[in-house]
Amino acid sequence: MTQIIENWARIVGRVEAWDPPAEPDGPGTLTVRLEKVSDIPRENGAAYNNLLKGNEGRSLRILIPAAIAARLKPTFDERVEFDVRRGRSSDYVFARPKPLSPAE
């Protein structure tokens, strides 16, 4: 069985596509061409594991939680920034509803 490690990265990129939620309380899917992938520092000075390093230039499909998706209206080529984590597979990336701070 694959073990999941806590991981977070701050990504910046350009919107390529937006699939809004199919249901009012469901997630949406945002496809972003990555421009920058950064570490997120922890309170102790170390950084969260960043499993997306080196993916600049790649398109990434991000599941956007309902709390954000309901108010998100991205347009093609708009620049966006999210804190994201990778799931068991690199095909599953999830956005955090609010940015992480070093105190978390």
Backbone as JSON Lines, residues from 0, in Angstrom:
{"i":0,"aa":"M","n":[0.83,-1.18,0.0],"ca":[0.0,0.0,0.0],"c":[0.88,1.25,0.0]}
{"i":1,"aa":"T","n":[0.54,2.22,-0.81],"ca":[1.29,3.46,-0.91],"c":[1.0,4.35,0.29]}
{"i":2,"aa":"Q","n":[2.06,4.87,0.9],"ca":[1.89,5.79,2.01],"c":[1.86,7.21,1.48]}
{"i":3,"aa":"I","n":[0.97,8.03,2.02],"ca":[0.87,9.42,1.6],"c":[1.61,10.27,2.62]}
{"i":4,"aa":"I","n":[2.47,11.16,2.13],"ca":[3.17,12.08,3.02],"c":[2.52,13.45,2.91]}
{"i":5,"aa":"E","n":[2.57,14.2,4.01],"ca":[2.03,15.56,3.97],"c":[2.88,16.37,3.0]}
{"i":6,"aa":"N","n":[2.23,17.0,2.06],"ca":[2.96,17.77,1.07],"c":[2.13,18.97,0.63]}
{"i":7,"aa":"W","n":[2.81,20.08,0.42],"ca":[2.17,21.3,-0.06],"c":[3.15,22.06,-0.94]}
{"i":8,"aa":"A","n":[2.62,22.72,-1.95],"ca":[3.43,23.58,-2.81],"c":[2.57,24.8,-3.17]}
{"i":9,"aa":"R","n":[3.22,25.93,-3.35],"ca":[2.52,27.12,-3.84],"c":[2.8,27.19,-5.33]}
{"i":10,"aa":"I","n":[1.72,27.18,-6.11],"ca":[1.9,27.22,-7.57],"c":[1.34,28.52,-8.13]}
{"i":11,"aa":"V","n":[1.97,28.98,-9.2],"ca":[1.52,30.13,-9.96],"c":[1.48,29.67,-11.41]}
{"i":12,"aa":"G","n":[0.4,30.02,-12.1],"ca":[0.31,29.62,-13.49],"c":[-0.81,30.34,-14.23]}
{"i":13,"aa":"R","n":[-1.01,29.93,-15.46],"ca":[-2.02,30.55,-16.34],"c":[-3.16,29.55,-16.58]}
{"i":14,"aa":"V","n":[-4.38,30.06,-16.48],"ca":[-5.56,29.22,-16.67],"c":[-5.65,28.76,-18.13]}
{"i":15,"aa":"E","n":[-5.81,27.45,-18.3],"ca":[-6.04,26.88,-19.63],"c":[-7.49,26.46,-19.79]}
{"i":16,"aa":"A","n":[-8.12,26.01,-18.7],"ca":[-9.53,25.57,-18.77],"c":[-10.14,25.58,-17.38]}
{"i":17,"aa":"W","n":[-11.46,25.74,-17.34],"ca":[-12.21,25.72,-16.09],"c":[-13.46,24.88,-16.29]}
{"i":18,"aa":"D","n":[-13.56,23.82,-15.5],"ca":[-14.77,22.99,-15.47],"c":[-15.46,23.27,-14.16]}
{"i":19,"aa":"P","n":[-16.5,24.1,-14.16],"ca":[-17.17,24.44,-12.9],"c":[-17.83,23.23,-12.27]}
{"i":20,"aa":"P","n":[-18.2,23.34,-11.0],"ca":[-18.84,22.2,-10.33],"c":[-20.11,21.75,-11.06]}
{"i":21,"aa":"A","n":[-20.3,20.44,-11.12],"ca":[-21.52,19.88,-11.72],"c":[-22.71,20.03,-10.77]}
{"i":22,"aa":"E","n":[-22.4,20.09,-9.47],"ca":[-23.42,20.25,-8.44],"c":[-23.07,21.48,-7.6]}
{"i":23,"aa":"P","n":[-24.05,22.15,-7.0],"ca":[-23.78,23.37,-6.25],"c":[-22.71,23.23,-5.16]}
{"i":24,"aa":"D","n":[-22.64,22.12,-4.47],"ca":[-21.66,21.93,-3.41],"c":[-20.5,21.04,-3.82]}
{"i":25,"aa":"G","n":[-20.29,20.9,-5.12],"ca":[-19.23,20.03,-5.62],"c":[-17.98,20.79,-5.99]}
{"i":26,"aa":"P","n":[-16.9,20.06,-6.21],"ca":[-15.64,20.7,-6.63],"c":[-15.65,21.05,-8.11]}
{"i":27,"aa":"G","n":[-14.8,21.97,-8.49],"ca":[-14.56,22.28,-9.89],"c":[-13.17,21.78,-10.25]}
{"i":28,"aa":"T","n":[-12.84,21.81,-11.53],"ca":[-11.51,21.4,-11.97],"c":[-10.92,22.52,-12.81]}
{"i":29,"aa":"L","n":[-9.75,22.99,-12.37],"ca":[-9.05,24.06,-13.06],"c":[-7.79,23.48,-13.68]}
{"i":30,"aa":"T","n":[-7.59,23.72,-14.97],"ca":[-6.37,23.29,-15.63],"c":[-5.47,24.51,-15.76]}
{"i":31,"aa":"V","n":[-4.25,24.38,-15.24],"ca":[-3.32,25.49,-15.16],"c":[-1.98,25.07,-15.77]}
{"i":32,"aa":"R","n":[-1.39,25.94,-16.59],"ca":[-0.03,25.75,-17.09],"c":[0.9,26.38,-16.06]}
{"i":33,"aa":"L","n":[1.72,25.55,-15.39],"ca":[2.54,26.02,-14.28],"c":[3.68,26.91,-14.75]}
{"i":34,"aa":"E","n":[3.81,28.05,-14.09],"ca":[4.93,28.96,-14.32],"c":[5.95,28.89,-13.19]}
{"i":35,"aa":"K","n":[5.45,28.67,-11.97],"ca":[6.33,28.67,-10.8],"c":[5.78,27.7,-9.75]}
{"i":36,"aa":"V","n":[6.68,26.93,-9.15],"ca":[6.32,26.01,-8.07],"c":[7.28,26.31,-6.92]}
{"i":37,"aa":"S","n":[6.73,26.73,-5.78],"ca":[7.55,27.14,-4.64],"c":[7.26,26.28,-3.42]}
{"i":38,"aa":"D","n":[8.28,26.17,-2.57],"ca":[8.11,25.53,-1.27],"c":[7.28,26.43,-0.38]}
{"i":39,"aa":"I","n":[6.62,25.81,0.61],"ca":[5.89,26.55,1.63],"c":[6.58,26.27,2.96]}
{"i":40,"aa":"P","n":[7.09,27.33,3.62],"ca":[7.8,27.11,4.87],"c":[6.87,26.73,6.02]}
{"i":41,"aa":"R","n":[7.43,25.97,6.95],"ca":[6.74,25.64,8.19],"c":[7.22,26.57,9.29]}
{"i":42,"aa":"E","n":[6.56,26.5,10.43],"ca":[6.92,27.34,11.57],"c":[8.35,27.09,12.03]}
{"i":43,"aa":"N","n":[8.83,25.84,11.95],"ca":[10.16,25.5,12.45],"c":[11.29,25.83,11.48]}
{"i":44,"aa":"G","n":[10.96,26.49,10.38],"ca":[11.99,26.88,9.41],"c":[12.15,25.91,8.26]}
{"i":45,"aa":"A","n":[11.73,24.67,8.45],"ca":[11.77,23.69,7.36],"c":[10.61,23.99,6.42]}
{"i":46,"aa":"A","n":[10.55,23.29,5.32],"ca":[9.45,23.46,4.37],"c":[8.64,22.17,4.28]}
{"i":47,"aa":"Y","n":[7.39,22.3,3.89],"ca":[6.58,21.11,3.6],"c":[7.22,20.36,2.44]}
{"i":48,"aa":"N","n":[7.03,19.06,2.38],"ca":[7.48,18.3,1.22],"c":[6.79,18.88,-0.01]}
{"i":49,"aa":"N","n":[7.54,19.1,-1.07],"ca":[7.02,19.67,-2.3],"c":[7.15,18.61,-3.4]}
{"i":50,"aa":"L","n":[6.06,17.92,-3.68],"ca":[6.07,16.84,-4.67],"c":[5.84,17.34,-6.09]}
{"i":51,"aa":"L","n":[5.73,18.65,-6.27],"ca":[5.5,19.2,-7.61],"c":[6.7,19.94,-8.17]}
{"i":52,"aa":"K","n":[7.81,19.96,-7.43],"ca":[9.03,20.62,-7.92],"c":[9.4,20.1,-9.29]}
{"i":53,"aa":"G","n":[9.85,21.0,-10.14],"ca":[10.31,20.6,-11.47],"c":[9.2,20.44,-12.49]}
{"i":54,"aa":"N","n":[7.98,20.81,-12.15],"ca":[6.85,20.65,-13.07],"c":[6.49,21.93,-13.81]}
{"i":55,"aa":"E","n":[7.33,22.95,-13.72],"ca":[7.07,24.19,-14.45],"c":[6.93,23.88,-15.94]}
{"i":56,"aa":"G","n":[5.97,24.52,-16.58],"ca":[5.72,24.29,-17.99],"c":[4.68,23.21,-18.25]}
{"i":57,"aa":"R","n":[4.38,22.42,-17.26],"ca":[3.41,21.33,-17.38],"c":[1.99,21.83,-17.08]}
{"i":58,"aa":"S","n":[1.0,21.23,-17.73],"ca":[-0.39,21.5,-17.39],"c":[-0.79,20.62,-16.23]}
{"i":59,"aa":"L","n":[-1.49,21.2,-15.29],"ca":[-1.88,20.51,-14.08],"c":[-3.38,20.68,-13.87]}
{"i":60,"aa":"R","n":[-4.08,19.57,-13.62],"ca":[-5.52,19.62,-13.31],"c":[-5.66,19.65,-11.8]}
{"i":61,"aa":"I","n":[-6.29,20.71,-11.31],"ca":[-6.41,20.93,-9.87],"c":[-7.88,20.84,-9.48]}
{"i":62,"aa":"L","n":[-8.18,19.98,-8.5],"ca":[-9.53,19.91,-7.96],"c":[-9.69,21.08,-6.99]}
{"i":63,"aa":"I","n":[-10.69,21.91,-7.26],"ca":[-10.94,23.11,-6.47],"c":[-12.13,22.84,-5.56]}
{"i":64,"aa":"P","n":[-11.95,22.94,-4.22],"ca":[-13.05,22.64,-3.31],"c":[-14.22,23.6,-3.49]}
{"i":65,"aa":"A","n":[-15.39,23.14,-3.12],"ca":[-16.63,23.91,-3.28],"c":[-16.53,25.3,-2.66]}
{"i":66,"aa":"A","n":[-15.85,25.42,-1.53],"ca":[-15.73,26.72,-0.85],"c":[-15.08,27.78,-1.75]}
{"i":67,"aa":"I","n":[-14.21,27.37,-2.63],"ca":[-13.56,28.31,-3.57],"c":[-14.3,28.3,-4.91]}
{"i":68,"aa":"A","n":[-14.68,27.12,-5.37],"ca":[-15.26,26.96,-6.71],"c":[-16.51,27.81,-6.91]}
{"i":69,"aa":"A","n":[-17.32,27.97,-5.87],"ca":[-18.57,28.73,-5.99],"c":[-18.34,30.18,-6.38]}
{"i":70,"aa":"R","n":[-17.2,30.74,-5.98],"ca":[-16.95,32.16,-6.28],"c":[-15.86,32.36,-7.35]}
{"i":71,"aa":"L","n":[-15.33,31.28,-7.87],"ca":[-14.26,31.36,-8.86],"c":[-14.84,31.52,-10.26]}
{"i":72,"aa":"K","n":[-14.35,32.51,-10.98],"ca":[-14.77,32.75,-12.35],"c":[-13.53,33.03,-13.21]}
{"i":73,"aa":"P","n":[-12.64,32.03,-13.33],"ca":[-11.39,32.28,-14.05],"c":[-11.61,32.43,-15.56]}
{"i":74,"aa":"T","n":[-10.73,33.2,-16.17],"ca":[-10.78,33.36,-17.62],"c":[-9.49,32.79,-18.21]}
{"i":75,"aa":"F","n":[-9.55,32.43,-19.47],"ca":[-8.41,31.85,-20.16],"c":[-7.21,32.79,-20.04]}
{"i":76,"aa":"D","n":[-6.07,32.24,-19.7],"ca":[-4.78,32.91,-19.6],"c":[-4.66,33.82,-18.37]}
{"i":77,"aa":"E","n":[-5.67,33.8,-17.5],"ca":[-5.59,34.56,-16.25],"c":[-4.5,33.94,-15.36]}
{"i":78,"aa":"R","n":[-3.76,34.76,-14.67],"ca":[-2.72,34.28,-13.76],"c":[-3.37,33.97,-12.41]}
{"i":79,"aa":"V","n":[-3.11,32.78,-11.89],"ca":[-3.68,32.34,-10.62],"c":[-2.58,31.79,-9.71]}
{"i":80,"aa":"E","n":[-2.88,31.78,-8.4],"ca":[-1.95,31.24,-7.41],"c":[-2.74,30.44,-6.39]}
{"i":81,"aa":"F","n":[-2.27,29.23,-6.1],"ca":[-2.92,28.36,-5.14],"c":[-1.87,27.59,-4.34]}
{"i":82,"aa":"D","n":[-2.26,27.2,-3.13],"ca":[-1.52,26.2,-2.38],"c":[-2.18,24.87,-2.71]}
{"i":83,"aa":"V","n":[-1.38,23.9,-3.14],"ca":[-1.92,22.61,-3.57],"c":[-1.14,21.46,-2.95]}
{"i":84,"aa":"R","n":[-1.79,20.32,-2.92],"ca":[-1.1,19.1,-2.48],"c":[-1.41,18.01,-3.48]}
{"i":85,"aa":"R","n":[-0.46,17.1,-3.62],"ca":[-0.64,15.97,-4.53],"c":[-1.21,14.8,-3.75]}
{"i":86,"aa":"G","n":[-2.1,14.05,-4.4],"ca":[-2.67,12.85,-3.79],"c":[-1.78,11.65,-4.08]}
{"i":87,"aa":"R","n":[-2.37,10.47,-4.02],"ca":[-1.61,9.23,-4.26],"c":[-0.99,9.2,-5.65]}
{"i":88,"aa":"S","n":[-1.66,9.79,-6.6],"ca":[-1.18,9.8,-7.97],"c":[-0.89,11.24,-8.38]}
{"i":89,"aa":"S","n":[0.05,11.44,-9.28],"ca":[0.33,12.8,-9.76],"c":[-0.84,13.37,-10.55]}
{"i":90,"aa":"D","n":[-1.82,12.53,-10.9],"ca":[-3.01,13.0,-11.61],"c":[-4.0,13.66,-10.66]}
{"i":91,"aa":"Y","n":[-3.8,13.53,-9.37],"ca":[-4.72,14.09,-8.38],"c":[-4.02,15.17,-7.58]}
{"i":92,"aa":"V","n":[-4.39,16.41,-7.84],"ca":[-3.84,17.56,-7.14],"c":[-5.04,18.34,-6.59]}
{"i":93,"aa":"F","n":[-4.93,18.76,-5.34],"ca":[-6.04,19.39,-4.63],"c":[-5.63,20.77,-4.14]}
{"i":94,"aa":"A","n":[-6.5,21.76,-4.36],"ca":[-6.24,23.11,-3.87],"c":[-6.7,23.23,-2.43]}
{"i":95,"aa":"R","n":[-5.98,24.01,-1.68],"ca":[-6.35,24.32,-0.29],"c":[-7.27,25.53,-0.32]}
{"i":96,"aa":"P","n":[-8.35,25.51,0.48],"ca":[-9.29,26.63,0.46],"c":[-8.7,27.98,0.85]}
{"i":97,"aa":"K","n":[-7.65,27.98,1.69],"ca":[-6.98,29.24,2.05],"c":[-5.48,28.98,2.06]}
{"i":98,"aa":"P","n":[-4.68,30.03,1.79],"ca":[-3.22,29.84,1.76],"c":[-2.68,29.37,3.1]}
{"i":99,"aa":"L","n":[-1.62,28.6,3.06],"ca":[-0.93,28.17,4.27],"c":[-0.02,29.29,4.76]}
{"i":100,"aa":"S","n":[0.12,29.39,6.04],"ca":[1.08,30.33,6.61],"c":[2.11,29.52,7.39]}
{"i":101,"aa":"P","n":[3.28,30.08,7.65],"ca":[4.3,29.33,8.37],"c":[3.85,28.82,9.74]}
{"i":102,"aa":"A","n":[2.84,29.45,10.34],"ca":[2.37,29.04,11.67],"c":[1.53,27.78,11.65]}
{"i":103,"aa":"E","n":[1.12,27.31,10.48],"ca":[0.25,26.13,10.42],"c":[1.05,24.85,10.37]}
